[in-house]
């Protein structure tokens, strides 16, 4: 029973994380690539304030949940739930590293620009951010699907 509760809580945390990726697929990428510099910089700053304040908790909860699933299923390392939890953990760790080493430094650079004083190549920063985020999307969507597969097909 504790594994099922842990799995439910981990899926909940992971669903909050992966919702960002799905929103970018549905609309946010097209919206942001359509914005001019001033609007994009202002939007990026506002998004970052909210994400910096609110996104850490689901990330930590997702990593912790996946880690605890691995520990609780250690006696059966060949089980589907263990394997899918391992995939989900590695995928979320990759997403975290890409965010910390890729997207967040770009965010910091963009956030340092006044809306009316930005470099001529500002769109290159946006493109680079989107490129890195696509890898993050692949990682966290793969991890989420893996975790769901483990819940549906691997939990008893």
CSV table of C-alpha atoms in Angstrom, one decimal:
chain,number,residue,atom,x,y,z
A,1,UNK,CA,0.0,0.0,0.0
A,2,UNK,CA,2.8,2.4,0.8
A,3,UNK,CA,4.3,1.9,-2.7
A,4,UNK,CA,0.9,2.9,-4.3
A,5,UNK,CA,0.6,6.0,-2.2
A,6,UNK,CA,4.2,6.9,-3.0
A,7,UNK,CA,3.6,6.3,-6.6
A,8,UNK,CA,0.5,8.5,-6.6
A,9,UNK,CA,2.3,11.4,-4.9
A,10,UNK,CA,5.3,11.0,-7.3
A,11,UNK,CA,3.0,11.0,-10.4
A,12,UNK,CA,1.2,14.1,-9.0
A,13,UNK,CA,4.6,16.0,-8.6
A,14,UNK,CA,5.8,14.8,-12.0
A,15,UNK,CA,2.5,15.9,-13.6
A,16,UNK,CA,3.1,19.4,-12.4
A,17,UNK,CA,6.6,19.3,-13.9
A,18,UNK,CA,5.6,17.9,-17.2
A,19,UNK,CA,2.6,20.3,-17.5
A,20,UNK,CA,5.2,23.0,-18.4
A,21,UNK,CA,6.4,20.9,-21.3
A,22,UNK,CA,2.9,20.2,-22.6
A,23,UNK,CA,2.0,23.9,-22.3
A,24,UNK,CA,5.0,24.8,-24.5
A,25,UNK,CA,3.9,22.2,-27.0
A,26,UNK,CA,0.3,23.5,-27.0
A,27,UNK,CA,0.9,27.2,-27.1
A,28,UNK,CA,3.8,28.9,-25.2
A,29,UNK,CA,6.6,28.2,-27.7
A,30,UNK,CA,4.6,29.8,-30.5
A,31,UNK,CA,3.5,32.7,-28.3
A,32,UNK,CA,7.1,33.4,-27.2
A,33,UNK,CA,8.7,33.1,-30.6
A,34,UNK,CA,6.1,35.5,-31.9
A,35,UNK,CA,6.9,38.2,-29.4
A,36,UNK,CA,9.1,41.2,-30.1
A,37,UNK,CA,12.1,41.9,-27.9
A,38,UNK,CA,10.5,44.2,-25.3
A,39,UNK,CA,7.5,41.9,-24.8
A,40,UNK,CA,9.6,38.8,-24.7
A,41,UNK,CA,12.0,40.2,-22.1
A,42,UNK,CA,9.1,41.4,-19.9
A,43,UNK,CA,7.3,38.0,-20.2
A,44,UNK,CA,10.5,36.1,-19.5
A,45,UNK,CA,11.1,38.2,-16.3
A,46,UNK,CA,7.5,37.6,-15.1
A,47,UNK,CA,7.6,33.9,-15.8
A,48,UNK,CA,11.0,33.5,-14.1
A,49,UNK,CA,9.7,35.2,-10.9
A,50,UNK,CA,6.9,32.7,-10.6
A,51,UNK,CA,8.9,29.7,-11.6
A,52,UNK,CA,11.8,30.5,-9.2
A,53,UNK,CA,9.3,30.8,-6.4
A,54,UNK,CA,7.1,27.8,-7.2
A,55,UNK,CA,8.7,25.2,-9.4
A,56,UNK,CA,11.4,24.0,-6.9
A,57,UNK,CA,8.9,22.1,-4.7
A,58,UNK,CA,7.5,19.8,-7.5
A,59,UNK,CA,11.0,19.2,-8.8
A,60,UNK,CA,12.3,18.2,-5.4
A,61,UNK,CA,9.2,16.2,-4.7
A,62,UNK,CA,9.5,14.4,-8.1
A,63,UNK,CA,13.1,13.6,-7.5
A,64,UNK,CA,12.5,12.5,-4.0
A,65,UNK,CA,9.5,10.4,-5.0
A,66,UNK,CA,11.3,8.6,-7.7
A,67,UNK,CA,14.3,8.0,-5.4
A,68,UNK,CA,12.0,6.6,-2.7
A,69,UNK,CA,10.3,4.4,-5.3
A,70,UNK,CA,13.7,3.0,-6.3
A,71,UNK,CA,14.6,2.3,-2.6
A,72,UNK,CA,11.2,0.7,-1.9
A,73,UNK,CA,11.5,-1.6,-4.9
A,74,UNK,CA,15.2,-2.4,-4.5
A,75,UNK,CA,14.5,-6.0,-3.7
A,76,UNK,CA,13.1,-6.4,-7.2
A,77,UNK,CA,15.5,-4.5,-9.5
A,78,UNK,CA,14.2,-6.4,-12.5
A,79,UNK,CA,10.6,-5.4,-11.8
A,80,UNK,CA,8.8,-3.1,-14.2
A,81,UNK,CA,8.0,-0.6,-11.5
A,82,UNK,CA,11.7,-0.4,-10.5
A,83,UNK,CA,12.8,0.0,-14.1
A,84,UNK,CA,10.2,2.6,-14.9
A,85,UNK,CA,11.0,4.5,-11.7
A,86,UNK,CA,14.7,4.4,-12.6
A,87,UNK,CA,14.0,5.8,-16.0
A,88,UNK,CA,11.7,8.5,-14.5
A,89,UNK,CA,14.4,9.4,-12.0
A,90,UNK,CA,17.2,9.7,-14.6
A,91,UNK,CA,15.0,11.7,-16.9
A,92,UNK,CA,14.0,14.1,-14.2
A,93,UNK,CA,17.7,14.4,-13.1
A,94,UNK,CA,18.6,15.2,-16.7
A,95,UNK,CA,15.8,17.8,-16.9
A,96,UNK,CA,17.1,19.4,-13.7
A,97,UNK,CA,20.7,19.5,-14.9
A,98,UNK,CA,19.6,21.0,-18.3
A,99,UNK,CA,17.6,23.6,-16.4
A,100,UNK,CA,20.4,24.5,-14.0
A,101,UNK,CA,23.2,24.5,-16.5
A,102,UNK,CA,21.3,25.6,-19.7
A,103,UNK,CA,18.0,27.5,-19.2
A,104,UNK,CA,18.7,29.3,-15.9
A,105,UNK,CA,21.9,31.0,-17.0
A,106,UNK,CA,20.2,32.2,-20.1
A,107,UNK,CA,17.3,33.4,-18.0
A,108,UNK,CA,19.7,35.3,-15.8
A,109,UNK,CA,21.2,37.0,-18.8
A,110,UNK,CA,17.8,37.9,-20.2
A,111,UNK,CA,16.6,39.1,-16.8
A,112,UNK,CA,19.6,41.5,-16.6
A,113,UNK,CA,18.5,43.4,-19.7
A,114,UNK,CA,16.2,46.5,-19.4
A,115,UNK,CA,13.3,46.0,-21.7
A,116,UNK,CA,14.4,48.9,-23.9
A,117,UNK,CA,18.2,48.0,-23.9
A,118,UNK,CA,18.9,44.5,-25.2
A,119,UNK,CA,21.6,43.1,-27.5
A,120,UNK,CA,21.0,43.0,-31.2
A,121,UNK,CA,21.2,39.2,-31.1
A,122,UNK,CA,18.6,38.9,-28.3
A,123,UNK,CA,16.6,36.4,-30.5
A,124,UNK,CA,19.6,34.0,-30.4
A,125,UNK,CA,19.3,33.8,-26.7
A,126,UNK,CA,15.6,32.9,-27.0
A,127,UNK,CA,16.4,30.3,-29.7
A,128,UNK,CA,19.1,28.8,-27.5
A,129,UNK,CA,16.7,28.7,-24.6
A,130,UNK,CA,14.0,27.0,-26.7
A,131,UNK,CA,16.6,24.5,-28.0
A,132,UNK,CA,17.7,23.5,-24.5
A,133,UNK,CA,14.1,23.3,-23.4
A,134,UNK,CA,13.2,20.9,-26.1
A,135,UNK,CA,15.8,18.4,-24.6
A,136,UNK,CA,14.2,19.0,-21.2
A,137,UNK,CA,10.7,18.3,-22.7
A,138,UNK,CA,12.0,15.1,-24.2
A,139,UNK,CA,13.5,14.1,-20.9
A,140,UNK,CA,10.5,14.9,-18.6
A,141,UNK,CA,7.8,13.6,-21.0
A,142,UNK,CA,9.7,10.4,-21.4
A,143,UNK,CA,10.1,10.1,-17.6
A,144,UNK,CA,6.5,10.8,-17.0
A,145,UNK,CA,5.3,8.3,-19.5
A,146,UNK,CA,7.7,5.8,-18.0
A,147,UNK,CA,6.3,6.4,-14.5
A,148,UNK,CA,2.7,6.1,-15.7
A,149,UNK,CA,3.6,2.8,-17.4
A,150,UNK,CA,5.1,1.6,-14.2
A,151,UNK,CA,1.9,2.6,-12.3
A,152,UNK,CA,-0.4,0.9,-14.8
A,153,UNK,CA,1.5,-2.2,-15.7
A,154,UNK,CA,4.0,-2.7,-12.9
A,155,UNK,CA,2.4,-2.0,-9.6
A,156,UNK,CA,0.6,-4.7,-7.6
